[in-house]
PDB file of C-alpha atoms in Angstrom:
ATOM      1  CA  ALA A 196     -23.845 -51.744 -10.525  1.00 68.00           C
ATOM      2  CA  GLN A 197     -21.039 -52.181  -8.029  1.00 72.00           C
ATOM      3  CA  ALA A 198     -21.093 -48.491  -7.095  1.00 75.00           C
ATOM      4  CA  GLN A 199     -24.863 -48.635  -6.551  1.00 70.00           C
ATOM      5  CA  THR A 200     -24.496 -51.745  -4.408  1.00 72.00           C
ATOM      6  CA  GLU A 201     -21.816 -50.075  -2.306  1.00 74.00           C
ATOM      7  CA  LEU A 202     -23.986 -46.963  -1.938  1.00 71.00           C
ATOM      8  CA  VAL A 203     -26.976 -49.000  -0.762  1.00 68.00           C
ATOM      9  CA  LEU A 204     -24.718 -50.947   1.619  1.00 68.00           C
ATOM     10  CA  ARG A 205     -23.278 -47.732   3.075  1.00 70.00           C
ATOM     11  CA  ARG A 206     -26.775 -46.309   3.581  1.00 66.00           C
ATOM     12  CA  TRP A 207     -27.898 -49.502   5.272  1.00 65.00           C
ATOM     13  CA  LEU A 208     -24.856 -49.540   7.549  1.00 65.00           C
ATOM     14  CA  SER A 209     -25.273 -45.892   8.458  1.00 65.00           C
ATOM     15  CA  MET A 210     -28.956 -46.500   9.243  1.00 59.00           C
ATOM     16  CA  ASN A 211     -27.967 -49.359  11.543  1.00 55.00           C
ATOM     17  CA  GLU A 212     -25.446 -47.113  13.250  1.00 55.00           C
ATOM     18  CA  LEU A 213     -28.130 -44.485  13.745  1.00 54.00           C
ATOM     19  CA  ASP A 214     -30.552 -47.082  15.065  1.00 63.00           C
ATOM     20  CA  ILE A 215     -27.974 -48.367  17.530  1.00 66.00           C
ATOM     21  CA  SER A 216     -27.107 -44.895  18.777  1.00 72.00           C
ATOM     22  CA  GLU A 217     -30.804 -44.080  19.101  1.00 73.00           C
ATOM     23  CA  HIS A 218     -31.274 -47.228  21.158  1.00 69.00           C
ATOM     24  CA  PHE A 219     -28.463 -46.201  23.478  1.00 75.00           C
ATOM     25  CA  VAL A 220     -29.968 -42.746  23.905  1.00 77.00           C
ATOM     26  CA  MET A 221     -33.371 -44.253  24.645  1.00 79.00           C
ATOM     27  CA  TRP A 222     -31.812 -46.681  27.132  1.00 81.00           C
ATOM     28  CA  ARG A 223     -29.947 -43.852  28.879  1.00 87.00           C
ATOM     29  CA  ARG A 224     -33.144 -41.795  29.121  1.00 87.00           C
ATOM     30  CA  TYR A 225     -35.052 -44.801  30.459  1.00 87.00           C
ATOM     31  CA  THR A 226     -32.468 -45.519  33.163  1.00 87.00           C
ATOM     32  CA  ALA A 227     -32.350 -41.836  34.156  1.00 91.00           C
ATOM     33  CA  ALA A 228     -36.170 -41.739  34.404  1.00 90.00           C
ATOM     34  CA  THR A 229     -36.193 -44.968  36.431  1.00 89.00           C
ATOM     35  CA  LYS A 230     -33.599 -43.612  38.864  1.00 91.00           C
ATOM     36  CA  ASP A 231     -35.509 -40.339  39.167  1.00 93.00           C
ATOM     37  CA  SER A 232     -38.817 -42.067  39.862  1.00 92.00           C
ATOM     38  CA  SER A 233     -37.124 -44.334  42.407  1.00 89.00           C
ATOM     39  CA  ARG A 234     -35.645 -41.312  44.196  1.00 90.00           C
ATOM     40  CA  LYS A 235     -39.044 -39.612  44.235  1.00 93.00           C
ATOM     41  CA  ARG A 236     -40.773 -42.754  45.506  1.00 91.00           C
ATOM     42  CA  ASN A 237     -38.211 -43.126  48.300  1.00 86.00           C
ATOM     43  CA  ALA A 238     -38.596 -39.455  49.226  1.00 87.00           C
ATOM     44  CA  VAL A 239     -42.372 -39.881  49.498  1.00 88.00           C
ATOM     45  CA  LYS A 240     -41.937 -43.031  51.606  1.00 83.00           C
ATOM     46  CA  ASP A 241     -39.520 -41.203  53.896  1.00 81.00           C
ATOM     47  CA  ALA A 242     -41.860 -38.233  54.242  1.00 83.00           C
ATOM     48  CA  MET A 243     -44.821 -40.501  55.010  1.00 82.00           C
ATOM     49  CA  SER A 244     -42.727 -42.466  57.496  1.00 78.00           C
ATOM     50  CA  ARG A 245     -41.641 -39.275  59.271  1.00 76.00           C
ATOM     51  CA  PHE A 246     -45.225 -37.996  59.313  1.00 80.00           C
ATOM     52  CA  LEU A 247     -46.743 -41.236  60.639  1.00 80.00           C
ATOM     53  CA  GLU A 248     -43.978 -42.230  63.047  1.00 79.00           C
ATOM     54  CA  GLY A 249     -42.777 -38.816  64.103  1.00 81.00           C
ATOM     55  CA  GLU A 250     -39.710 -36.972  62.834  1.00 79.00           C
ATOM     56  CA  ARG A 251     -37.016 -38.738  64.866  1.00 81.00           C
ATOM     57  CA  ARG A 252     -38.408 -42.259  64.638  1.00 80.00           C
ATOM     58  CA  GLY A 253     -39.253 -41.798  60.918  1.00 78.00           C
ATOM     59  CA  VAL A 254     -35.685 -40.696  60.111  1.00 80.00           C
ATOM     60  CA  MET A 255     -34.301 -43.662  62.050  1.00 84.00           C
ATOM     61  CA  HIS A 256     -36.673 -46.055  60.300  1.00 82.00           C
ATOM     62  CA  SER A 257     -35.801 -44.620  56.846  1.00 81.00           C
ATOM     63  CA  THR A 258     -32.099 -44.823  57.644  1.00 86.00           C
ATOM     64  CA  PHE A 259     -32.441 -48.414  58.857  1.00 89.00           C
ATOM     65  CA  LYS A 260     -34.368 -49.451  55.719  1.00 87.00           C
ATOM     66  CA  GLY A 261     -31.750 -47.753  53.524  1.00 87.00           C
ATOM     67  CA  TRP A 262     -28.941 -49.471  55.419  1.00 93.00           C
ATOM     68  CA  LYS A 263     -30.712 -52.840  55.152  1.00 94.00           C
ATOM     69  CA  THR A 264     -31.130 -52.411  51.379  1.00 90.00           C
ATOM     70  CA  HIS A 265     -27.507 -51.354  51.035  1.00 93.00           C
ATOM     71  CA  VAL A 266     -26.227 -54.374  53.005  1.00 95.00           C
ATOM     72  CA  ALA A 267     -28.387 -56.770  50.979  1.00 94.00           C
ATOM     73  CA  GLN A 268     -27.119 -55.283  47.707  1.00 93.00           C
ATOM     74  CA  ALA A 269     -23.492 -55.404  48.921  1.00 95.00           C
ATOM     75  CA  ALA A 270     -23.894 -59.048  49.992  1.00 95.00           C
ATOM     76  CA  LYS A 271     -25.348 -59.923  46.592  1.00 95.00           C
ATOM     77  CA  GLU A 272     -22.482 -58.176  44.775  1.00 95.00           C
ATOM     78  CA  HIS A 273     -19.927 -59.840  47.074  1.00 95.00           C
ATOM     79  CA  SER A 274     -21.504 -63.236  46.334  1.00 94.00           C
ATOM     80  CA  GLN A 275     -21.327 -62.603  42.588  1.00 94.00           C
ATOM     81  CA  ILE A 276     -17.691 -61.492  42.866  1.00 94.00           C
ATOM     82  CA  ARG A 277     -16.837 -64.607  44.872  1.00 95.00           C
ATOM     83  CA  LYS A 278     -18.502 -66.835  42.236  1.00 95.00           C
ATOM     84  CA  LEU A 279     -16.544 -65.144  39.454  1.00 94.00           C
ATOM     85  CA  GLU A 280     -13.276 -65.489  41.377  1.00 94.00           C
ATOM     86  CA  GLU A 281     -13.968 -69.200  41.899  1.00 94.00           C
ATOM     87  CA  GLN A 282     -14.649 -69.626  38.172  1.00 94.00           C
ATOM     88  CA  VAL A 283     -11.378 -67.877  37.322  1.00 93.00           C
ATOM     89  CA  GLU A 284      -9.467 -70.058  39.804  1.00 93.00           C
ATOM     90  CA  ARG A 285     -11.023 -73.228  38.326  1.00 93.00           C
ATOM     91  CA  LEU A 286     -10.116 -72.134  34.805  1.00 90.00           C
ATOM     92  CA  LEU A 287      -6.558 -71.320  35.855  1.00 90.00           C
ATOM     93  CA  ARG A 288      -6.167 -74.698  37.600  1.00 90.00           C
ATOM     94  CA  LYS A 289      -7.543 -76.474  34.548  1.00 90.00           C
ATOM     95  CA  GLN A 290      -5.188 -74.577  32.256  1.00 87.00           C
ATOM     96  CA  GLU A 291      -2.223 -75.264  34.536  1.00 87.00           C
ATOM     97  CA  GLN A 292      -3.023 -78.979  34.569  1.00 87.00           C
ATOM     98  CA  SER A 293      -3.256 -78.954  30.784  1.00 83.00           C
ATOM     99  CA  VAL A 294       0.102 -77.203  30.474  1.00 81.00           C
ATOM    100  CA  GLN A 295       1.695 -79.679  32.888  1.00 82.00           C
ATOM    101  CA  LYS A 296       0.207 -82.636  31.018  1.00 79.00           C
ATOM    102  CA  TYR A 297       1.471 -81.506  27.636  1.00 74.00           C
ATOM    103  CA  GLY A 298       4.793 -80.369  29.116  1.00 75.00           C
ATOM    104  CA  THR A 299       5.471 -83.834  30.500  1.00 75.00           C
ATOM    105  CA  PHE A 300       4.244 -85.345  27.263  1.00 69.00           C
ATOM    106  CA  LEU A 301       6.708 -83.268  25.234  1.00 70.00           C
ATOM    107  CA  ALA A 302       9.565 -83.763  27.665  1.00 70.00           C
ATOM    108  CA  SER A 303       9.200 -87.544  27.883  1.00 69.00           C
ATOM    109  CA  LYS A 304      12.225 -89.649  27.004  1.00 60.00           C
ATOM    110  CA  SER A 305      10.503 -91.616  24.257  1.00 61.00           C
ATOM    111  CA  GLY A 306      10.005 -88.421  22.289  1.00 65.00           C
ATOM    112  CA  PRO A 307       7.212 -89.457  19.891  1.00 71.00           C
ATOM    113  CA  ALA A 308       5.456 -86.189  20.492  1.00 67.00           C
ATOM    114  CA  MET A 309       8.535 -84.155  19.632  1.00 69.00           C
ATOM    115  CA  LYS A 310       9.092 -86.246  16.507  1.00 73.00           C
ATOM    116  CA  GLY A 311       5.468 -85.707  15.544  1.00 73.00           C
ATOM    117  CA  LEU A 312       5.751 -81.943  16.044  1.00 71.00           C
ATOM    118  CA  VAL A 313       8.949 -81.763  13.996  1.00 72.00           C
ATOM    119  CA  PHE A 314       7.449 -83.881  11.218  1.00 75.00           C
ATOM    120  CA  ARG A 315       4.266 -81.775  11.160  1.00 72.00           C
ATOM    121  CA  ARG A 316       6.272 -78.547  10.905  1.00 72.00           C
ATOM    122  CA  TRP A 317       8.401 -80.023   8.097  1.00 74.00           C
ATOM    123  CA  PHE A 318       5.228 -81.085   6.296  1.00 74.00           C
ATOM    124  CA  GLU A 319       3.742 -77.606   6.639  1.00 71.00           C
ATOM    125  CA  LEU A 320       6.916 -75.977   5.337  1.00 71.00           C
ATOM    126  CA  SER A 321       7.179 -78.376   2.413  1.00 72.00           C
ATOM    127  CA  GLN A 322       3.539 -77.746   1.522  1.00 74.00           C
ATOM    128  CA  GLY A 323       4.300 -74.022   1.625  1.00 72.00           C
ATOM    129  CA  GLU A 324       7.209 -74.480  -0.794  1.00 73.00           C
ATOM    130  CA  LYS A 325       5.088 -76.650  -3.051  1.00 74.00           C
ATOM    131  CA  GLN A 326       2.303 -74.086  -3.031  1.00 77.00           C
ATOM    132  CA  ARG A 327       4.754 -71.232  -3.685  1.00 77.00           C
ATOM    133  CA  ALA A 328       6.176 -73.100  -6.688  1.00 80.00           C
ATOM    134  CA  GLU A 329       2.657 -73.749  -7.996  1.00 83.00           C
ATOM    135  CA  LEU A 330       1.724 -70.062  -7.661  1.00 79.00           C
ATOM    136  CA  GLU A 331       4.875 -69.073  -9.528  1.00 84.00           C
ATOM    137  CA  ARG A 332       3.998 -71.486 -12.350  1.00 88.00           C
ATOM    138  CA  GLU A 333       0.498 -70.028 -12.535  1.00 86.00           C
ATOM    139  CA  ARG A 334       1.950 -66.502 -12.768  1.00 85.00           C
ATOM    140  CA  GLU A 335       4.227 -67.576 -15.616  1.00 90.00           C
ATOM    141  CA  VAL A 336       1.262 -69.087 -17.475  1.00 91.00           C
ATOM    142  CA  GLN A 337      -0.701 -65.849 -16.978  1.00 88.00           C
ATOM    143  CA  LEU A 338       2.206 -63.774 -18.296  1.00 89.00           C
ATOM    144  CA  GLU A 339       2.516 -66.017 -21.352  1.00 91.00           C
ATOM    145  CA  GLU A 340      -1.227 -65.698 -21.962  1.00 91.00           C
ATOM    146  CA  MET A 341      -1.008 -61.903 -21.695  1.00 90.00           C
ATOM    147  CA  ALA A 342       1.912 -61.854 -24.141  1.00 90.00           C
ATOM    148  CA  ARG A 343      -0.027 -64.050 -26.581  1.00 92.00           C
ATOM    149  CA  LYS A 344      -3.094 -61.758 -26.367  1.00 91.00           C
ATOM    150  CA  HIS A 345      -0.867 -58.722 -26.887  1.00 90.00           C
ATOM    151  CA  LYS A 346       0.631 -60.254 -30.039  1.00 92.00           C
ATOM    152  CA  MET A 347      -2.824 -61.128 -31.318  1.00 92.00           C
ATOM    153  CA  GLU A 348      -3.983 -57.530 -30.736  1.00 90.00           C
ATOM    154  CA  GLU A 349      -0.907 -56.147 -32.536  1.00 90.00           C
ATOM    155  CA  THR A 350      -1.532 -58.478 -35.461  1.00 91.00           C
ATOM    156  CA  ARG A 351      -5.179 -57.444 -35.616  1.00 90.00           C
ATOM    157  CA  LYS A 352      -4.247 -53.735 -35.629  1.00 89.00           C
ATOM    158  CA  LYS A 353      -1.684 -54.312 -38.420  1.00 89.00           C
ATOM    159  CA  GLU A 354      -4.288 -56.105 -40.498  1.00 89.00           C
ATOM    160  CA  GLU A 355      -6.779 -53.269 -39.979  1.00 88.00           C
ATOM    161  CA  THR A 356      -4.216 -50.658 -41.093  1.00 87.00           C
ATOM    162  CA  ARG A 357      -3.457 -52.693 -44.273  1.00 86.00           C
ATOM    163  CA  LYS A 358      -7.081 -52.724 -45.313  1.00 75.00           C
TER     164      LYS A 358
END
């Protein structure tokens, strides 16, 4: 039953992996098609612009529109980068204040925090020793139980051979 469960689980996981990879392939194809159609659309706009406005004026107009789009996109990206940098600076300031607060708290002359930390560590260590001793006792009980079952099995085999 366990082997069958593991087999079904492996199949399910491999199907999910295939589904995920298929989704990535589909996404890549979609983005490539979108870029291609955008390039074609811009080429048609440029050609129409050159035809309607004349070659020189159409090229200048297309170049200006491309430059305007590029500047707008760069400004948007710069704004996003600035927002992220501000968030990072705020987080760093907050973390620094927290470190300073707890540093002064630990370094204070009254020392209750240090005493509390030392006591907590001692408590954790003592609990670890207590738990280790309990695990060792449980192992001894298990070994005794195994020895008792072994003796019972030997006795049963002896009785079967006598019959």
